Tab-separated table of C-alpha atoms in Angstrom:
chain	number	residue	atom	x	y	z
A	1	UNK	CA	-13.431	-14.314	25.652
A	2	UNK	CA	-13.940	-17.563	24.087
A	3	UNK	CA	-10.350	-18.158	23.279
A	4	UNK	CA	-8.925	-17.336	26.595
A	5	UNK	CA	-11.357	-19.442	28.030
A	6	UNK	CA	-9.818	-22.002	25.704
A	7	UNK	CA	-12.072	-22.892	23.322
A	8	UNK	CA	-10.830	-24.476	20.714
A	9	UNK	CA	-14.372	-24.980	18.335
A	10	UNK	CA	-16.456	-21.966	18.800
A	11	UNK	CA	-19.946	-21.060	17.281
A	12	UNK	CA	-20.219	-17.801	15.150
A	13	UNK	CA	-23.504	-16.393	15.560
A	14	UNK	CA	-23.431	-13.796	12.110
A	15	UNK	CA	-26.025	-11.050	12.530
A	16	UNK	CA	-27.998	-9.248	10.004
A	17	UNK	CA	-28.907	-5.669	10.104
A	18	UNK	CA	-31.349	-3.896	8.114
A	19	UNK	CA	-29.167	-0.985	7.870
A	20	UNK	CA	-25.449	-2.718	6.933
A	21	UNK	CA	-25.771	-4.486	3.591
A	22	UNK	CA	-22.293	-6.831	5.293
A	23	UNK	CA	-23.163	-7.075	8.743
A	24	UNK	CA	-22.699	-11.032	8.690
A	25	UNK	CA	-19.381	-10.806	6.618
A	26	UNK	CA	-18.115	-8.224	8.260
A	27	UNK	CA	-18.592	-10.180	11.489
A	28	UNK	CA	-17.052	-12.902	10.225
A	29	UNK	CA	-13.809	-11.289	9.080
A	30	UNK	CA	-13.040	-9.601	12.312
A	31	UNK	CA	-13.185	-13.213	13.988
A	32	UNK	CA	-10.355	-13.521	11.133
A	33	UNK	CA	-8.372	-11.192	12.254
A	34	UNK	CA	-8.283	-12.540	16.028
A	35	UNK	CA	-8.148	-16.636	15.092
A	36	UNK	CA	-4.965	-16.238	12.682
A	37	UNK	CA	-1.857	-15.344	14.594
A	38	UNK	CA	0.764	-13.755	12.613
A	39	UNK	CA	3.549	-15.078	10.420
A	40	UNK	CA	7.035	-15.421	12.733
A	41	UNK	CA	4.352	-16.897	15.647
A	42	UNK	CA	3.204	-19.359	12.907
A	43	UNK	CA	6.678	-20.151	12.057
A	44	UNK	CA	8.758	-20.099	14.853
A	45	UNK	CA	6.068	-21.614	17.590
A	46	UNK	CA	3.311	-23.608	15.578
A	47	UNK	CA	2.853	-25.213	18.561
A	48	UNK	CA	1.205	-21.838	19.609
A	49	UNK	CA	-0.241	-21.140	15.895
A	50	UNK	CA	-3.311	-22.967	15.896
A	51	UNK	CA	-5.849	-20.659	18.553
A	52	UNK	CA	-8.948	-22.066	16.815
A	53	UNK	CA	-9.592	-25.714	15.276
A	54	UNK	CA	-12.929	-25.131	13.568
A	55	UNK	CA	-14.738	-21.937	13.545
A	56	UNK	CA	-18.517	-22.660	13.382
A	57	UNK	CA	-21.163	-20.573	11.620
A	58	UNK	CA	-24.771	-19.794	12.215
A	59	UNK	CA	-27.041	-17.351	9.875
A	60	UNK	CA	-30.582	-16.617	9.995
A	61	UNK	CA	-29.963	-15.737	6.115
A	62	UNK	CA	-28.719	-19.703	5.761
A	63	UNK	CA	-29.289	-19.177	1.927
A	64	UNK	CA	-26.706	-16.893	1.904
A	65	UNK	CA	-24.305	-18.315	4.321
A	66	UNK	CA	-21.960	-20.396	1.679
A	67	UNK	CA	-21.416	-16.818	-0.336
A	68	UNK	CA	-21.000	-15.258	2.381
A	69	UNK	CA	-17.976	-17.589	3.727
A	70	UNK	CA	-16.893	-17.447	0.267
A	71	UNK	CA	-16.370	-13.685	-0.410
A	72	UNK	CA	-15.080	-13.593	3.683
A	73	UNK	CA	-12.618	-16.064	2.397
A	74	UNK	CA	-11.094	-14.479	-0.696
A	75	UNK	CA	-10.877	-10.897	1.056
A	76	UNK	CA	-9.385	-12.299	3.967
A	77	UNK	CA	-6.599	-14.635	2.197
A	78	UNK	CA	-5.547	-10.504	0.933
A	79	UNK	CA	-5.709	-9.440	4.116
A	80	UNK	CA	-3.523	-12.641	5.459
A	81	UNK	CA	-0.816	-11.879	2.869
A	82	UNK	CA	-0.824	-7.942	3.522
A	83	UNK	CA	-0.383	-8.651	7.556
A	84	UNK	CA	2.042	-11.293	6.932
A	85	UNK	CA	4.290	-8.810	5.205
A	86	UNK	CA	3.316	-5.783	6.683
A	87	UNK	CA	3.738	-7.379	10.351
A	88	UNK	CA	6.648	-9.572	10.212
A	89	UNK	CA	10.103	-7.991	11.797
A	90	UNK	CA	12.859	-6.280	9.893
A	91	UNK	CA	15.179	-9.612	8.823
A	92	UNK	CA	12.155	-11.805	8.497
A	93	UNK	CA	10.896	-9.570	5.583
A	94	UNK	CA	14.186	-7.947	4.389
A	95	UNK	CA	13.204	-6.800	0.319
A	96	UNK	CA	14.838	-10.683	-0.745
A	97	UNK	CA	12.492	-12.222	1.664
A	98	UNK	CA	9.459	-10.582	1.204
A	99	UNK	CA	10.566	-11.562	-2.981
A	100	UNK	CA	10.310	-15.042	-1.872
A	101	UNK	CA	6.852	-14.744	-0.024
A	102	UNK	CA	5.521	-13.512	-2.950
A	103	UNK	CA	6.918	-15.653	-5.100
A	104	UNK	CA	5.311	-18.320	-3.134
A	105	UNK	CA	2.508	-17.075	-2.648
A	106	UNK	CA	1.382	-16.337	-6.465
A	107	UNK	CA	2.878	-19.612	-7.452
A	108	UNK	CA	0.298	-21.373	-9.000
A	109	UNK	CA	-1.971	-18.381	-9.814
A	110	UNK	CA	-2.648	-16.053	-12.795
A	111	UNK	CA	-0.935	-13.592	-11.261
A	112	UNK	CA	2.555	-12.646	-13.466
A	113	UNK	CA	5.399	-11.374	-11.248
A	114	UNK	CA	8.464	-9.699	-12.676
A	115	UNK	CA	11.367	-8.391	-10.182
A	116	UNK	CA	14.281	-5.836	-10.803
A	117	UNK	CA	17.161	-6.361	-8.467
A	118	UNK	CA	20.148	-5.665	-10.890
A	119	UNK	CA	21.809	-2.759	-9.814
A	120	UNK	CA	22.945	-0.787	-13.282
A	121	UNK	CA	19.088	-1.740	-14.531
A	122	UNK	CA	17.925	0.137	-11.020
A	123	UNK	CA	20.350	3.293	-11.148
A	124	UNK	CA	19.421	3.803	-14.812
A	125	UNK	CA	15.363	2.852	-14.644
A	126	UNK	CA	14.466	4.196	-10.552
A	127	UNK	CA	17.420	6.596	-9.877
A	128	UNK	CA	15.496	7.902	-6.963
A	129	UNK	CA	14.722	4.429	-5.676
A	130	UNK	CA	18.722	3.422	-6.299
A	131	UNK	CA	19.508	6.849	-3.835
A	132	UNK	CA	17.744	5.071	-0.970
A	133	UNK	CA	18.873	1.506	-1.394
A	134	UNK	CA	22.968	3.217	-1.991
A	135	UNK	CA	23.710	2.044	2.098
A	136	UNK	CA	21.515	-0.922	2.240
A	137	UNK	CA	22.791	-2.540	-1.123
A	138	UNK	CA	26.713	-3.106	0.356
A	139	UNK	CA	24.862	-5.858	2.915
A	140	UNK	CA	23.415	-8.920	-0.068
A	141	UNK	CA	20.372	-9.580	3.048
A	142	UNK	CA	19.223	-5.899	2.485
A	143	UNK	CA	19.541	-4.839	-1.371
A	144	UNK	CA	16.753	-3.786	-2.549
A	145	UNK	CA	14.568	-4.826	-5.381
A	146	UNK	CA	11.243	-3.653	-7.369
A	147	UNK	CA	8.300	-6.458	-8.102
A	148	UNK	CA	5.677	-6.116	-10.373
A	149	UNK	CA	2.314	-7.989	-10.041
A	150	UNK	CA	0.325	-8.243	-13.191
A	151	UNK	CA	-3.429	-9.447	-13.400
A	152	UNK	CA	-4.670	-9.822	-17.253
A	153	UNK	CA	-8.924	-10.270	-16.706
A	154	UNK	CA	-10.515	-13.100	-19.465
A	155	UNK	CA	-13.076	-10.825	-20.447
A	156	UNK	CA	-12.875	-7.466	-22.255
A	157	UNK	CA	-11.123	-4.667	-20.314
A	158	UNK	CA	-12.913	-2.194	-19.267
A	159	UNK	CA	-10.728	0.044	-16.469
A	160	UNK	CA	-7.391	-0.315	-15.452
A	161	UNK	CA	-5.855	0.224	-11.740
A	162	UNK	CA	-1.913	0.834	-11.202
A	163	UNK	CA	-1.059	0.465	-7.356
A	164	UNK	CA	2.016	1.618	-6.003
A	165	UNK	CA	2.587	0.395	-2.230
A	166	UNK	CA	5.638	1.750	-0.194
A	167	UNK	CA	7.532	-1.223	0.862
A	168	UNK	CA	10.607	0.527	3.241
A	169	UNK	CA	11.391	-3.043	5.429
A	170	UNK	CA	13.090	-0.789	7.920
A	171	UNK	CA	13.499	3.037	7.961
A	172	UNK	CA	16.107	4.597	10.157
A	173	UNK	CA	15.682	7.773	8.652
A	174	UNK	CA	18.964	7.083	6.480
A	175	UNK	CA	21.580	9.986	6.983
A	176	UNK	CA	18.735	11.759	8.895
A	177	UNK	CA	18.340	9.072	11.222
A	178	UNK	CA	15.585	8.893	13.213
A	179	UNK	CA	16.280	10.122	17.022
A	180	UNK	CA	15.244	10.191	20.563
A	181	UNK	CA	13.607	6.412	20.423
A	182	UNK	CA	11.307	7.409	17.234
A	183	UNK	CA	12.996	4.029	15.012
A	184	UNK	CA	11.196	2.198	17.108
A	185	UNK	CA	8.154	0.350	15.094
A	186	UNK	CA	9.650	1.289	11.670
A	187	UNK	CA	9.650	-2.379	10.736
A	188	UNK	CA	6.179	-1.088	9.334
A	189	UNK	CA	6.905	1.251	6.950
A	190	UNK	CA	6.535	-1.847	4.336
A	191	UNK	CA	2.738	-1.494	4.768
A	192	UNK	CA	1.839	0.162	1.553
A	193	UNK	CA	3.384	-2.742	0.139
A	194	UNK	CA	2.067	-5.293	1.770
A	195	UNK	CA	-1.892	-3.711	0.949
A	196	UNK	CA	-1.134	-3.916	-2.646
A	197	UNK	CA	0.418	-7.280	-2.538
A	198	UNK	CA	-2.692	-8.075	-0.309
A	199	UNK	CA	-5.011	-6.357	-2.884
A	200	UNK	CA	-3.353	-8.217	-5.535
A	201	UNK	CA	-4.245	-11.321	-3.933
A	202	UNK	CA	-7.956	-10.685	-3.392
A	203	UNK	CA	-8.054	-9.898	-6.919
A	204	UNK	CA	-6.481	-13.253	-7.908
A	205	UNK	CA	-9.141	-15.407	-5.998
A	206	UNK	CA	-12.223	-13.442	-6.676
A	207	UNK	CA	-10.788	-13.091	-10.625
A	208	UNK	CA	-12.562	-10.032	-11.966
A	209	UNK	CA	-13.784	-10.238	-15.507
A	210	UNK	CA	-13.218	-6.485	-16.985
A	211	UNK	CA	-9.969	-4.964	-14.864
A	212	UNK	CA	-6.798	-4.948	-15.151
A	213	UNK	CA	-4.745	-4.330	-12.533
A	214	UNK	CA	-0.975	-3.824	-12.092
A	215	UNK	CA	0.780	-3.472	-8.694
A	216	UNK	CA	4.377	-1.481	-8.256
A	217	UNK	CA	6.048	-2.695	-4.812
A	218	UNK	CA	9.295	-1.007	-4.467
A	219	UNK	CA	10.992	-2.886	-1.746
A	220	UNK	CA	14.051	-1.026	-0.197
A	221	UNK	CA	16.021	-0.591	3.982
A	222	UNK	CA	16.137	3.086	4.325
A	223	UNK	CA	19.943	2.667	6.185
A	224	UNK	CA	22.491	4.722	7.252
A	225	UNK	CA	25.917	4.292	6.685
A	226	UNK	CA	28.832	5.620	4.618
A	227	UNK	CA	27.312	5.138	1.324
A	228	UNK	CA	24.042	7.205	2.452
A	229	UNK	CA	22.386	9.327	0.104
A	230	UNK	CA	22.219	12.874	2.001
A	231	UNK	CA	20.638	16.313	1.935
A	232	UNK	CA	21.871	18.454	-0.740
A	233	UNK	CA	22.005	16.299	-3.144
A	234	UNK	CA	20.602	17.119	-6.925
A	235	UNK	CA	19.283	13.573	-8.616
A	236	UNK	CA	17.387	13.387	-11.578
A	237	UNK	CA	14.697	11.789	-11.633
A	238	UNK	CA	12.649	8.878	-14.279
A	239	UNK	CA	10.805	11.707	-15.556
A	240	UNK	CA	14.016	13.744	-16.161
A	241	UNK	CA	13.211	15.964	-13.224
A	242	UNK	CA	16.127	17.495	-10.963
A	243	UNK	CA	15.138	16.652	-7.615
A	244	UNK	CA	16.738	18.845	-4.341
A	245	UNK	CA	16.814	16.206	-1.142
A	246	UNK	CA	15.746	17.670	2.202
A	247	UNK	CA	15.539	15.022	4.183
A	248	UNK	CA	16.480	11.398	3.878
A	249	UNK	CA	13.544	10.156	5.875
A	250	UNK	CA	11.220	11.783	3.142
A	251	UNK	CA	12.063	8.259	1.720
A	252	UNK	CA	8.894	7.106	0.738
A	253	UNK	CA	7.951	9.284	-1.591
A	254	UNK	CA	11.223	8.552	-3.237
A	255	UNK	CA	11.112	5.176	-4.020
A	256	UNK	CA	7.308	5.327	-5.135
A	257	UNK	CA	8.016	8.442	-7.188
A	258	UNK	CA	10.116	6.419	-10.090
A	259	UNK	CA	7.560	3.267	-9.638
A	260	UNK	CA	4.420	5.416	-9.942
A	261	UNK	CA	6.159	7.083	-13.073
A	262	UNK	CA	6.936	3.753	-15.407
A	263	UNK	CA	3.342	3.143	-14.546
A	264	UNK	CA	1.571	6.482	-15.356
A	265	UNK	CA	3.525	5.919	-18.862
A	266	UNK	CA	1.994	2.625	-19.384
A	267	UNK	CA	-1.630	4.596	-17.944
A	268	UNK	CA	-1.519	6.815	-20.779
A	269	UNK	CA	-2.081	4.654	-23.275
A	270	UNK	CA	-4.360	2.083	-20.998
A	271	UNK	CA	-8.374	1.908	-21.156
A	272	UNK	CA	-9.947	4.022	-17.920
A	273	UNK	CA	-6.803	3.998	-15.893
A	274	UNK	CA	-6.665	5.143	-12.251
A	275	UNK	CA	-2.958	5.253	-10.651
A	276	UNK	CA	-2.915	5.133	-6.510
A	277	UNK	CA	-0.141	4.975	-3.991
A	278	UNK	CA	-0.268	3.529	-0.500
A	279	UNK	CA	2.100	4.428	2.178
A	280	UNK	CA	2.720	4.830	5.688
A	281	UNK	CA	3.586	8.253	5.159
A	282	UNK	CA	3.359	10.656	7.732
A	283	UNK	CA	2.749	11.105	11.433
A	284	UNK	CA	1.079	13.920	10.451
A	285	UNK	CA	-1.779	11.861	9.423
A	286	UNK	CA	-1.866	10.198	12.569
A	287	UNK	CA	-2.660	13.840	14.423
A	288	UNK	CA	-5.316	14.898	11.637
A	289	UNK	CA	-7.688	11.754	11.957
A	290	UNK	CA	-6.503	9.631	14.593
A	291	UNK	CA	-5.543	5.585	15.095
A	292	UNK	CA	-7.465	3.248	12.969
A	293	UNK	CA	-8.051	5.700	9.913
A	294	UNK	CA	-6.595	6.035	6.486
A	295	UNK	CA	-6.673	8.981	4.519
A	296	UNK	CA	-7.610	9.312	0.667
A	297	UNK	CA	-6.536	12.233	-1.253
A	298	UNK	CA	-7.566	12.765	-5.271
A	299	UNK	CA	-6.018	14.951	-7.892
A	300	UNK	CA	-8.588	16.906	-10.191
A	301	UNK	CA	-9.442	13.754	-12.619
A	302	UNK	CA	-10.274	11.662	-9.361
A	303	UNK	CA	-11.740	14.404	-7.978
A	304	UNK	CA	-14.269	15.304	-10.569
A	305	UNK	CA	-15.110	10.878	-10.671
A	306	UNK	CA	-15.860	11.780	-6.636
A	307	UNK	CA	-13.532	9.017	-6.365
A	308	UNK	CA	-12.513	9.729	-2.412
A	309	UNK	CA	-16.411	9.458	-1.664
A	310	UNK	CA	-17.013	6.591	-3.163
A	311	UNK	CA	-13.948	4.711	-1.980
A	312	UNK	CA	-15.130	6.005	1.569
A	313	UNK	CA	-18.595	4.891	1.127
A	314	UNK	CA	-17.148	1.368	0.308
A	315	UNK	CA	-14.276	0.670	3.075
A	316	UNK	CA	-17.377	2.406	5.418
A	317	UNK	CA	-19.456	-0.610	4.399
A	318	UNK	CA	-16.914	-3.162	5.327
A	319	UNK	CA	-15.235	-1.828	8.210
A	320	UNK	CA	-12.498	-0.147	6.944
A	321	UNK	CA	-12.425	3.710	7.394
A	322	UNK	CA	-11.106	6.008	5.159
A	323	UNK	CA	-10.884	9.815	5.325
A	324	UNK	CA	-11.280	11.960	3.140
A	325	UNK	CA	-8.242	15.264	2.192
A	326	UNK	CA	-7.542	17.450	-0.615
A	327	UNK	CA	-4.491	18.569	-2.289
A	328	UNK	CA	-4.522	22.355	-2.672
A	329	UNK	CA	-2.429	24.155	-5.144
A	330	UNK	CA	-0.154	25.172	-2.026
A	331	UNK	CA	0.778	21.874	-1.424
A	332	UNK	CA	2.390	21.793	-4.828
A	333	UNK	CA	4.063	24.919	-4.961
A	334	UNK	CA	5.760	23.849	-2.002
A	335	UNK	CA	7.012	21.325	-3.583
A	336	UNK	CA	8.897	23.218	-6.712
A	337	UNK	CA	12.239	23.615	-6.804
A	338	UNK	CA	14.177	26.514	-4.877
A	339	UNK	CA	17.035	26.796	-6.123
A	340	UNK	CA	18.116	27.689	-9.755
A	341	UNK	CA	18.275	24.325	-11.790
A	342	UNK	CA	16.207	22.819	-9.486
A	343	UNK	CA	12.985	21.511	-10.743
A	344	UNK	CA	11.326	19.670	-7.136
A	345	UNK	CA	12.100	19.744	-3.843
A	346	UNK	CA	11.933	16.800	-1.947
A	347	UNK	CA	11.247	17.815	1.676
A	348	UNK	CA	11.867	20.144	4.083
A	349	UNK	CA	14.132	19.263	7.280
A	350	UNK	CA	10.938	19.081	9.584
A	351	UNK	CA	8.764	16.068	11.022
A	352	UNK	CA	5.924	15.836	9.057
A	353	UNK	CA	3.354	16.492	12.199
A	354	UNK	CA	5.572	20.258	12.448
A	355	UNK	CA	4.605	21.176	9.192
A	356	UNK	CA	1.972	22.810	8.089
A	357	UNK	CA	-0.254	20.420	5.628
A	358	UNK	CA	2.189	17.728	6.745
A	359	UNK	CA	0.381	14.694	4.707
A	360	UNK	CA	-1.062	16.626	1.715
A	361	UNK	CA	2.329	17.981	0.565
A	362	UNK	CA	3.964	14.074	-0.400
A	363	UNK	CA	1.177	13.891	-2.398
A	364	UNK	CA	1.977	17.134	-4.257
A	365	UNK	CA	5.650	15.947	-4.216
A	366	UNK	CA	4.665	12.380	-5.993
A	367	UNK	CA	1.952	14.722	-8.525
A	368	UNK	CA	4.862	17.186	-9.128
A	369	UNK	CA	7.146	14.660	-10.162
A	370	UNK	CA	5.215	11.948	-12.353
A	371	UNK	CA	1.880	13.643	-13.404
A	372	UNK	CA	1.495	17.056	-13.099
A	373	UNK	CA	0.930	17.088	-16.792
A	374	UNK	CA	-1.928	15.065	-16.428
A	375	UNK	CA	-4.291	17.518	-14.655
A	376	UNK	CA	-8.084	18.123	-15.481
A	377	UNK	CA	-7.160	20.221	-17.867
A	378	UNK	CA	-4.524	18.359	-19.934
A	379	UNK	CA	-5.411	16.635	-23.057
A	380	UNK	CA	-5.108	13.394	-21.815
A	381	UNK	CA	-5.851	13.820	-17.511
A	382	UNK	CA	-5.008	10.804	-15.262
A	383	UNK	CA	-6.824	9.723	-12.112
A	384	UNK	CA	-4.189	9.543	-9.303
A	385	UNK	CA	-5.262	8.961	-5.795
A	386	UNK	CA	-2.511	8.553	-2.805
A	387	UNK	CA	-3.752	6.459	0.408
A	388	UNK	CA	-1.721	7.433	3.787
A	389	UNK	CA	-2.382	4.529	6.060
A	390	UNK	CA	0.036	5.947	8.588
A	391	UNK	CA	-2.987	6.114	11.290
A	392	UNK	CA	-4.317	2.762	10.285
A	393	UNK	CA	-1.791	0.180	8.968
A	394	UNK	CA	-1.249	-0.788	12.885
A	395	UNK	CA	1.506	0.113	15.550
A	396	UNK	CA	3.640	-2.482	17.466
A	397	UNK	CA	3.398	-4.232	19.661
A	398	UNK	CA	-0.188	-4.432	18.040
A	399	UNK	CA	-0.421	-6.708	15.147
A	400	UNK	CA	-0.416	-5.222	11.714
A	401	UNK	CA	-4.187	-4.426	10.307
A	402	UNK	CA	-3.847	-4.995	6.435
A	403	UNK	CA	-5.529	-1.734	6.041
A	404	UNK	CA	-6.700	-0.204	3.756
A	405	UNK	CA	-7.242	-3.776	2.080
A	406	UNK	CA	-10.493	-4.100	2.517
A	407	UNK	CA	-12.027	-1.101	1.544
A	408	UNK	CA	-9.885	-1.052	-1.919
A	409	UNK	CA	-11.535	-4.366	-2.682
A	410	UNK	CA	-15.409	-3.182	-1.845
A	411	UNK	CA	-14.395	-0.071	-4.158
A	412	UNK	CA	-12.386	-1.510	-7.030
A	413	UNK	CA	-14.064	-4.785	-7.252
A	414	UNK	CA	-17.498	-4.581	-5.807
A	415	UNK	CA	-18.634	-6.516	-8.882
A	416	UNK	CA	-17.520	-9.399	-7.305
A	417	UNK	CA	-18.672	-8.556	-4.279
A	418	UNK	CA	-22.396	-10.452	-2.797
């Protein structure tokens, strides 16, 4: 109300409340959300950019105001970068462009970046990731590429976290396309990637002591064209796995599926690692816990840490709600081959919200292909947990939310946290 009225220099009045440990900062980064505009308004009318001036504070708790505006700052520079990304239109973050914005933006930081764009290094490393970039990579604007963020803590490490965000800048469903006005909004499919890029930021200004933490963004346009990857085909996966395609908008789990397996063999020899993937998945998470939600799902390692409650418990304390699902044992024997020689099948020909289970079962397919050996009951078990933010990364023409940034950052670094 104050902005339309056209204030320029408003007054923040934070309130405390006995029963929300973050009330104040909490306030103060949904004010965030509404004074930054996002990244093509900033850069194509910055006449328009600038809503607020100076943004005032007021705290009964005045002692704790400065860390307050401190922690509200790092989490929201995260959340800046992951709506940046995550928001911006299909050409403005193409996979070269959204190299460059992180380039930039981890410039002068401690963050290392490495990117694989060569094509022979892609179809030999990611084969899966190479079938979805095959139509995109003929147009230079559009080829495809895999970044790696790296954050090495001074101190001793004590747990490591691999992230894997799904960074498709535009998904027309490929040879599948996408009919009957459902492309529309797909520009967002990058959102996985933009919360780990987001994440990764957070983590370089707060600058835990004792984590490590290593993000995976596989960034890839899911076209359609002659040189389409299509149902039928038999590829073989990073982990040597003969994989049956379905459907070629079951690209997602694709390209995360060869990311999430270089880093679970780097996890196995790593102190306390915990693997996760973030994607806009499925609509079928959008039906099972509505608009604003993510959903959390653990395999038995995570499971037995209570990793989804705690991680829930967290994101509840900041504003940023998770739900909770489990993968059942159906959701990966629907995901085993069906055919002889086949050893995973990648989707059925379905939507996701007309079939049964419809966001538990990529999470069996991304288990059944890079860690099913790493169960509770293996000699050396993994934690793997897979985020759909489908139902909370934010729909056009709303702006995107940086979920589930947030609540990864009260969870993972909470340390840090006031």
């Amino acid at each position: 109300k104050a902005l339309k009225a056209g204030v320029k220099s408003p007054l923040l009045i934070l309130p405390s409340h006995p029963s929300y440990k973050y009330s104040e900062l909490v306030s103060l980064l949904d004010c965030c959300v509404i004074c930054v505009p996002n990244l093509q308004l900033r850069e194509d009318l910055p006449e328009k950019a600038q809503r607020v001036k100076k943004l005032g504070l007021y705290s009964e708790n005045i002692d704790k105001l400065p860390n307050i505006v401190k922690l509200a700052t790092a989490l929201e520079s995260g959340r800046y970068v992951a709506r940046d990304i995550g928001g911006s239109d299909p050409e403005r973050m193409a996979p070269p462009r959204v190299e460059e914005y992180i380039k930039q933006v981890f410039k002068n930081s401690d963050i290392k970046i490495e990117v694989i764009s060569d094509p022979k290094t892609l179809v030999k490393e990611y084969p899966l990731f190479s079938a979805v970039d095959r139509a995109a990579r003929t147009i230079e604007r559009h080829q495809g590429r895999i970044v790696y963020l790296t954050y090495e803590p001074s101190g001793t490490i004590k747990r490591t976290l691999y992230l894997v965000g799904k960074g498709v800048t535009y998904d027309t469903g490929g040879a599948d396309i996408k009919a009957g006005g459902v492309m529309a909004g797909m520009s967002r499919d990058k959102c996985g990637a933009a919360a780990a890029v987001g994440f990764m930021q957070i983590v370089s200004a707060l600058k835990p002591k004792d984590i490590k933490v290593v993000a995976g963004v596989p960034l890839v346009r899911n076209s359609v064209g002659a040189n389409s990857y299509v149902s039928d085909e038999v590829i073989t996966s990073r982990n040597k796995l003969r994989v049956r395609i379905g459907n070629t908008d079951a690209e997602g789990r694709m390209i995360m599926g060869d990311v999430l397996c270089k880093l679970r063999e780097c996890a196995e020899t790593a102190v306390d690692p915990h693997l996760i993937t973030i994607a806009t998945l499925t609509g079928h998470a959008v039906l099972t816990v509505g608009p604003g939600y993510s959903i959390v799902l653990d395999n038995g390692p995570a499971r037995r840490a209570s990793h989804a409650q705690k991680v829930q418990a967290a994101g509840e304390q900041v504003g940023d709600m998770i739900e909770i699902s489990t993968i059942r044992k159906e959701d990966i024997a629907f995901h085993k081959g069906k055919g002889m020689g086949d050893d995973v099948y990648q989707a059925n020909n379905l939507p996701s919200s007309r079939t049964p289970r419809g966001h538990q079962g990529p999470a069996g397919f991304l288990l059944l292909n890079t860690i099913y050996e790493h169960g509770s009951e293996s000699t050396k078990p993994l934690k793997y947990s897979h985020f759909d933010i489908a139902a909370s990364a934010g729909d056009l023409p709303d702006d995107a939310t940086g979920a589930p940034v947030l609540g990864l950052a009260a969870h993972y670094l909470h340390d840090n946290f006031l």
